[in-house]
CSV table of C-alpha atoms and ligand atoms in Angstrom, one decimal:
chain,number,residue,atom,x,y,z
P,1,MET,CA,13.2,-165.7,-184.3
P,2,VAL,CA,12.0,-162.1,-184.2
P,3,LYS,CA,8.3,-161.2,-184.1
P,4,GLY,CA,7.5,-158.8,-187.0
P,5,ASN,CA,4.4,-157.0,-188.3
P,6,LEU,CA,0.8,-158.1,-187.6
P,7,LEU,CA,-0.2,-159.8,-190.8
P,8,TYR,CA,-3.7,-160.8,-189.9
P,9,GLU,CA,-6.0,-160.2,-186.9
P,10,GLY,CA,-8.5,-163.0,-186.8
P,11,LYS,CA,-11.4,-163.7,-184.4
P,12,ALA,CA,-9.5,-166.2,-182.3
P,13,LYS,CA,-5.9,-165.7,-183.3
P,14,SER,CA,-3.4,-163.0,-184.5
P,15,VAL,CA,-0.9,-163.9,-187.1
P,16,TYR,CA,2.5,-162.1,-187.2
P,17,GLU,CA,5.4,-162.1,-189.7
P,18,THR,CA,8.9,-163.1,-188.5
P,19,ASP,CA,12.4,-162.4,-189.6
P,20,ASP,CA,12.1,-165.6,-191.7
P,21,PRO,CA,9.7,-164.9,-194.7
P,22,GLY,CA,8.7,-168.6,-194.6
P,23,LEU,CA,7.6,-168.6,-191.0
P,24,LEU,CA,4.7,-167.0,-189.2
P,25,LEU,CA,4.0,-166.6,-185.5
P,26,VAL,CA,0.4,-167.5,-184.4
P,27,TYR,CA,-0.8,-165.9,-181.2
P,28,PHE,CA,-3.9,-167.6,-179.6
P,29,LYS,CA,-6.3,-165.2,-178.0
P,30,ASP,CA,-9.0,-165.7,-175.4
P,31,ASP,CA,-11.6,-164.0,-177.6
P,32,ALA,CA,-14.5,-166.2,-178.8
P,33,THR,CA,-17.2,-165.6,-181.4
P,34,ALA,CA,-20.2,-167.6,-182.5
P,35,ALA,CA,-23.2,-167.3,-184.8
P,36,ASN,CA,-21.1,-166.0,-187.6
P,37,GLY,CA,-19.6,-163.2,-185.4
P,38,ALA,CA,-22.9,-162.0,-183.9
P,39,LYS,CA,-21.9,-163.3,-180.4
P,40,HIS,CA,-18.7,-162.1,-178.8
P,41,GLY,CA,-17.1,-163.1,-175.5
P,42,VAL,CA,-13.9,-164.0,-173.7
P,43,ILE,CA,-13.0,-167.4,-172.4
P,44,PRO,CA,-10.2,-166.9,-169.9
P,45,GLY,CA,-7.3,-169.1,-170.5
P,46,LYS,CA,-8.7,-170.4,-173.8
P,47,GLY,CA,-5.7,-169.2,-175.9
P,48,VAL,CA,-3.2,-171.1,-173.7
P,49,VAL,CA,-5.3,-174.3,-173.9
P,50,ASN,CA,-5.8,-174.0,-177.7
P,51,ASN,CA,-2.1,-173.4,-178.3
P,52,LYS,CA,-1.0,-176.4,-176.1
P,53,LEU,CA,-3.7,-178.8,-177.5
P,54,SER,CA,-3.0,-177.8,-181.1
P,55,ALA,CA,0.7,-178.4,-180.6
P,56,PHE,CA,-0.1,-181.7,-179.0
P,57,PHE,CA,-2.4,-182.9,-181.8
P,58,PHE,CA,0.0,-181.7,-184.6
P,59,LYS,CA,2.9,-183.6,-183.0
P,60,GLN,CA,0.8,-186.7,-182.6
P,61,LEU,CA,-0.3,-186.4,-186.3
P,62,LYS,CA,3.3,-185.9,-187.4
P,63,ASP,CA,4.3,-189.1,-185.6
P,64,ARG,CA,1.7,-190.9,-187.6
P,65,GLY,CA,2.8,-189.4,-191.0
P,66,ILE,CA,0.5,-186.4,-191.3
P,67,LYS,CA,2.5,-183.2,-192.1
P,68,SER,CA,1.2,-179.8,-190.9
P,69,HIS,CA,2.3,-176.2,-190.7
P,70,PHE,CA,3.4,-176.6,-187.1
P,71,VAL,CA,7.1,-175.9,-186.4
P,72,GLU,CA,7.4,-175.4,-182.7
P,73,THR,CA,5.8,-173.8,-179.6
P,74,VAL,CA,7.5,-170.5,-178.7
P,75,GLY,CA,5.4,-169.4,-175.8
P,76,GLU,CA,2.3,-170.2,-173.7
P,77,ARG,CA,0.1,-168.6,-176.4
P,78,GLU,CA,2.3,-168.7,-179.4
P,79,MET,CA,3.5,-171.2,-182.0
P,80,LEU,CA,5.8,-170.9,-185.0
P,81,VAL,CA,4.2,-172.2,-188.3
P,82,LYS,CA,5.1,-172.5,-191.9
P,83,ARG,CA,3.6,-169.7,-193.9
P,84,LEU,CA,1.1,-171.2,-196.3
P,85,ASP,CA,-1.1,-169.9,-199.2
P,86,MET,CA,-4.3,-170.8,-197.4
P,87,ILE,CA,-7.1,-172.6,-199.3
P,88,LYS,CA,-10.4,-170.7,-198.6
P,89,LEU,CA,-12.2,-173.7,-197.2
P,90,GLU,CA,-13.3,-175.0,-193.9
P,91,ILE,CA,-13.3,-178.8,-194.1
P,92,VAL,CA,-15.8,-180.3,-191.6
P,93,VAL,CA,-15.6,-184.0,-190.8
P,94,ARG,CA,-18.5,-185.5,-188.8
P,95,ASN,CA,-18.9,-188.8,-187.0
P,96,ILE,CA,-22.1,-188.1,-185.0
P,97,VAL,CA,-24.9,-185.8,-185.7
P,98,ALA,CA,-24.6,-182.4,-184.0
P,99,GLY,CA,-24.8,-178.7,-184.7
P,100,SER,CA,-26.3,-177.6,-188.1
P,101,LEU,CA,-26.7,-181.3,-189.1
P,102,VAL,CA,-29.5,-181.8,-186.7
P,103,GLY,CA,-31.8,-179.4,-188.6
P,104,ARG,CA,-30.4,-180.3,-192.0
P,105,LEU,CA,-31.0,-184.0,-191.7
P,106,GLY,CA,-33.9,-183.9,-189.2
P,107,LEU,CA,-32.0,-186.4,-186.9
P,108,PRO,CA,-31.5,-186.0,-183.1
P,109,GLU,CA,-28.2,-184.8,-181.8
P,110,GLY,CA,-26.1,-187.8,-181.0
P,111,THR,CA,-27.2,-190.1,-183.9
P,112,PRO,CA,-24.2,-192.0,-185.2
P,113,LEU,CA,-23.4,-191.7,-188.9
P,114,ASN,CA,-22.7,-194.9,-190.8
P,115,VAL,CA,-19.6,-193.3,-192.4
P,116,PRO,CA,-17.7,-190.1,-191.6
P,117,VAL,CA,-19.3,-187.2,-193.5
P,118,ILE,CA,-17.1,-184.5,-195.2
P,119,GLU,CA,-18.5,-181.0,-195.8
P,120,TYR,CA,-17.0,-177.8,-197.2
P,121,ASP,CA,-17.7,-174.3,-196.2
P,122,TYR,CA,-16.3,-171.4,-198.3
P,123,LYS,CA,-14.3,-169.1,-196.1
P,124,SER,CA,-16.0,-165.8,-197.0
P,125,ASP,CA,-17.1,-163.4,-194.2
P,126,GLU,CA,-19.1,-161.4,-196.8
P,127,LEU,CA,-21.1,-164.5,-197.9
P,128,GLY,CA,-21.4,-166.0,-194.4
P,129,ASP,CA,-19.3,-169.1,-195.1
P,130,PRO,CA,-21.7,-170.9,-197.4
P,131,MET,CA,-21.6,-174.7,-197.9
P,132,LEU,CA,-19.9,-175.8,-201.1
P,133,ASN,CA,-19.5,-179.2,-202.7
P,134,ARG,CA,-16.4,-180.4,-204.6
P,135,TRP,CA,-18.0,-179.2,-208.0
P,136,HIS,CA,-18.4,-175.7,-206.8
P,137,ILE,CA,-14.8,-175.8,-205.5
P,138,MET,CA,-13.4,-176.7,-208.9
P,139,ALA,CA,-15.8,-174.5,-210.8
P,140,ILE,CA,-14.6,-171.3,-209.0
P,141,ASP,CA,-11.0,-172.3,-208.6
P,142,VAL,CA,-10.9,-172.5,-204.8
P,143,ALA,CA,-8.8,-175.7,-205.2
P,144,THR,CA,-8.0,-178.2,-207.9
P,145,ILE,CA,-9.4,-181.7,-208.0
P,146,ASP,CA,-6.1,-183.1,-207.0
P,147,GLU,CA,-6.0,-180.8,-204.0
P,148,VAL,CA,-9.6,-181.8,-203.0
P,149,ASN,CA,-8.7,-185.5,-203.2
P,150,ARG,CA,-5.6,-184.9,-201.1
P,151,ILE,CA,-7.6,-182.9,-198.5
P,152,GLU,CA,-10.2,-185.6,-198.2
P,153,HIS,CA,-7.6,-188.3,-197.8
P,154,VAL,CA,-5.8,-186.3,-195.1
P,155,ALA,CA,-9.0,-185.3,-193.4
P,156,LEU,CA,-10.2,-188.9,-193.0
P,157,SER,CA,-6.8,-190.0,-191.7
P,158,VAL,CA,-6.8,-187.1,-189.2
P,159,ASN,CA,-10.3,-188.3,-188.1
P,160,THR,CA,-9.2,-191.9,-187.5
P,161,ILE,CA,-6.0,-190.9,-185.6
P,162,LEU,CA,-7.7,-188.2,-183.4
P,163,ARG,CA,-10.7,-190.6,-182.7
P,164,ASP,CA,-8.3,-193.2,-181.4
P,165,ILE,CA,-6.2,-190.7,-179.3
P,166,LEU,CA,-9.4,-189.2,-177.8
P,167,ARG,CA,-11.2,-192.5,-177.1
P,168,ALA,CA,-8.3,-193.6,-174.9
P,169,LYS,CA,-9.0,-190.4,-172.8
P,170,ASN,CA,-12.7,-191.1,-172.6
P,171,VAL,CA,-13.6,-188.5,-175.2
P,172,ASP,CA,-15.8,-189.1,-178.3
P,173,LEU,CA,-14.9,-187.0,-181.4
P,174,ILE,CA,-18.3,-185.9,-182.7
P,175,ASP,CA,-17.1,-183.6,-185.5
P,176,PHE,CA,-14.3,-181.0,-186.3
P,177,LYS,CA,-13.2,-178.4,-188.8
P,178,LEU,CA,-9.8,-178.3,-190.5
P,179,GLU,CA,-8.0,-175.8,-192.7
P,180,PHE,CA,-5.4,-176.5,-195.3
P,181,GLY,CA,-2.8,-174.4,-197.3
P,182,ARG,CA,-0.2,-174.7,-200.0
P,183,ASP,CA,3.5,-174.8,-199.1
P,184,VAL,CA,4.5,-172.3,-201.7
P,185,SER,CA,8.1,-172.1,-200.5
P,186,GLY,CA,8.3,-175.7,-201.5
P,187,ASP,CA,6.5,-177.5,-204.3
P,188,GLY,CA,3.0,-176.3,-203.4
P,189,GLU,CA,2.3,-179.4,-201.3
P,190,VAL,CA,-1.1,-179.2,-199.4
P,191,LEU,CA,-0.5,-179.2,-195.6
P,192,LEU,CA,-2.8,-179.2,-192.6
P,193,ALA,CA,-2.9,-175.8,-191.0
P,194,ASP,CA,-4.7,-173.5,-188.5
P,195,GLU,CA,-5.5,-175.2,-185.2
P,196,ILE,CA,-7.1,-178.3,-183.6
P,197,SER,CA,-8.8,-177.4,-180.3
P,198,PRO,CA,-12.2,-177.2,-178.5
P,199,ASP,CA,-12.9,-174.1,-180.6
P,200,ASN,CA,-13.2,-176.2,-183.8
P,201,CYS,CA,-14.0,-179.7,-182.6
P,202,ARG,CA,-16.9,-181.2,-180.7
P,203,PHE,CA,-15.7,-183.4,-177.8
P,204,TRP,CA,-18.1,-185.3,-175.6
P,205,ASP,CA,-17.3,-187.5,-172.6
P,206,VAL,CA,-17.8,-191.1,-173.6
P,207,VAL,CA,-19.9,-192.0,-170.6
P,208,THR,CA,-21.8,-188.9,-169.6
P,209,HIS,CA,-21.9,-187.2,-173.0
P,210,GLU,CA,-20.9,-184.0,-171.3
P,211,LYS,CA,-19.8,-181.4,-173.8
P,212,LEU,CA,-16.2,-180.5,-173.5
P,213,ASP,CA,-15.9,-177.8,-176.2
P,214,LYS,CA,-17.1,-174.4,-177.6
P,215,ASP,CA,-20.7,-175.5,-177.7
P,216,ARG,CA,-20.8,-174.6,-174.0
P,217,PHE,CA,-20.1,-170.9,-175.1
P,218,ARG,CA,-22.3,-171.1,-178.2
P,219,ASN,CA,-25.2,-172.3,-176.1
P,220,ASP,CA,-24.7,-170.4,-172.8
P,221,MET,CA,-24.3,-173.7,-170.9
P,222,GLY,CA,-21.8,-172.4,-168.3
P,223,GLY,CA,-18.6,-174.3,-167.3
P,224,VAL,CA,-16.9,-173.0,-170.5
P,225,GLU,CA,-13.4,-172.4,-169.0
P,226,GLU,CA,-13.6,-175.6,-167.1
P,227,ALA,CA,-14.4,-177.6,-170.2
P,228,TYR,CA,-11.3,-176.3,-172.0
P,229,GLN,CA,-9.1,-177.0,-168.9
P,230,GLU,CA,-10.5,-180.5,-168.6
P,231,MET,CA,-9.7,-181.3,-172.3
P,232,LEU,CA,-6.1,-180.1,-171.8
P,233,ARG,CA,-5.9,-182.1,-168.6
P,234,ARG,CA,-7.2,-185.3,-170.2
P,235,LEU,CA,-4.9,-185.1,-173.2
P,236,THR,CA,-1.6,-183.9,-171.8
P,237,LEU,CA,-1.4,-184.7,-168.1
T,301,ADP,P1,-10.7,-166.2,-188.7
T,301,ADP,O1,-9.9,-165.8,-189.9
T,301,ADP,O2,-11.9,-167.1,-188.9
T,301,ADP,O3,-11.1,-165.1,-187.8
T,301,ADP,P2,-8.5,-167.0,-186.8
T,301,ADP,O4,-8.8,-166.0,-185.7
T,301,ADP,O5,-8.3,-168.4,-186.3
T,301,ADP,O6,-9.7,-167.1,-187.8
T,301,ADP,O7,-7.3,-166.4,-187.6
T,301,ADP,C1,-6.3,-167.2,-188.0
T,301,ADP,C2,-6.1,-167.0,-189.5
T,301,ADP,O8,-4.8,-167.6,-189.9
T,301,ADP,C3,-7.1,-167.8,-190.3
T,301,ADP,O9,-7.7,-166.9,-191.3
T,301,ADP,C4,-6.3,-169.0,-190.9
T,301,ADP,O10,-6.9,-169.3,-192.2
T,301,ADP,C5,-4.9,-168.4,-191.1
T,301,ADP,N1,-3.9,-169.4,-191.0
T,301,ADP,C6,-3.8,-170.5,-190.3
T,301,ADP,N2,-2.6,-171.1,-190.5
T,301,ADP,C7,-2.0,-170.4,-191.4
T,301,ADP,C8,-0.7,-170.5,-192.1
T,301,ADP,N3,0.1,-171.6,-191.8
T,301,ADP,N4,-0.3,-169.6,-193.0
T,301,ADP,C9,-1.1,-168.6,-193.3
T,301,ADP,N5,-2.3,-168.4,-192.7
T,301,ADP,C10,-2.7,-169.3,-191.7
T,302,UDP,N1,-16.8,-175.2,-186.9
T,302,UDP,C1,-15.7,-174.3,-186.8
T,302,UDP,N2,-15.9,-173.1,-187.4
T,302,UDP,C2,-17.0,-172.6,-188.0
T,302,UDP,C3,-18.1,-173.6,-188.1
T,302,UDP,C4,-17.9,-174.8,-187.5
T,302,UDP,O1,-14.7,-174.6,-186.3
T,302,UDP,O2,-17.0,-171.5,-188.5
T,302,UDP,C5,-16.7,-176.5,-186.4
T,302,UDP,C6,-17.5,-176.8,-185.1
T,302,UDP,O3,-16.7,-176.5,-184.0
T,302,UDP,C7,-17.9,-178.2,-185.3
T,302,UDP,C8,-17.9,-178.5,-186.8
T,302,UDP,O4,-17.1,-177.5,-187.4
T,302,UDP,O5,-16.9,-179.0,-184.7
T,302,UDP,C9,-19.4,-178.5,-187.3
T,302,UDP,O6,-20.1,-177.4,-186.7
T,302,UDP,P1,-21.5,-176.9,-187.1
T,302,UDP,O7,-22.4,-178.0,-187.5
T,302,UDP,O8,-22.1,-176.1,-186.0
T,302,UDP,O9,-21.1,-176.0,-188.3
T,302,UDP,P2,-21.9,-175.3,-189.4
T,302,UDP,O10,-22.3,-176.5,-190.3
T,302,UDP,O11,-23.0,-174.6,-188.7
T,302,UDP,O12,-20.9,-174.4,-190.0
């Protein structure tokens, strides 16, 4: 595999073409942003942790029947993935109240939800990633109803699988964000993509409720690097 042109420079990752038109190389950076890009920083070692943890989770999901874009790890900070036609949605799944839901529902952080809640944000930097519902999604052709149904089914399965894996490591899965894309080199099947890491999940220690994710950076809590390393240690050592 030969690394080709930079296709996309994101906030946390850079995406490169390869000599295979169906494959991309994702490079995980240490850069971190929050508050819709208003806050910038560097979390040393984050890229390595996120690459390793994402590979770990994608493999665990594959073993349980959930297909993703992940092909293989090719370096400490790099993974090879299937090139997908990305669906411009962030799919958030929540088990426990945290983040923006505290203000929206007027409930304290840490309140358990009776059922997992699915939310959609429209991936649009110009609009500031506004929340959508499935009617908006269909109305403006972001995805078809069949795709939305598929995404919800897979997102809820991912939630159950990750919750169990994490619980065994003394970590509660509070909420997380997923992205999906269409496998246009095949039959357009919707596959899980992007990453699964402390950047886009909330992880709390089961006993102490210590935060082991990007909230430490978002809220200037300190111990940011240590939290990422601790998640890698708990899951993969
Ligand atoms: P952002 O775009 O929010 O700054 P990142 O820094 O994580 O995010 O950049 C990675 C980009 O790569 C995202 O826009 C994501 O949608 C996209 N992406 C993730 N997986 C794939 C894939 N398999 N094929 C094409 N694009 C992908
Ligand atoms: N999240 C993410 N990227 C975003 C916004 C949120 O990965 O651009 C994740 C975040 O890590 C958390 C979940 O989505 O696990 C919900 O976060 P929050 O309530 O803060 O999100 P908001 O509703 O403000 O977008």
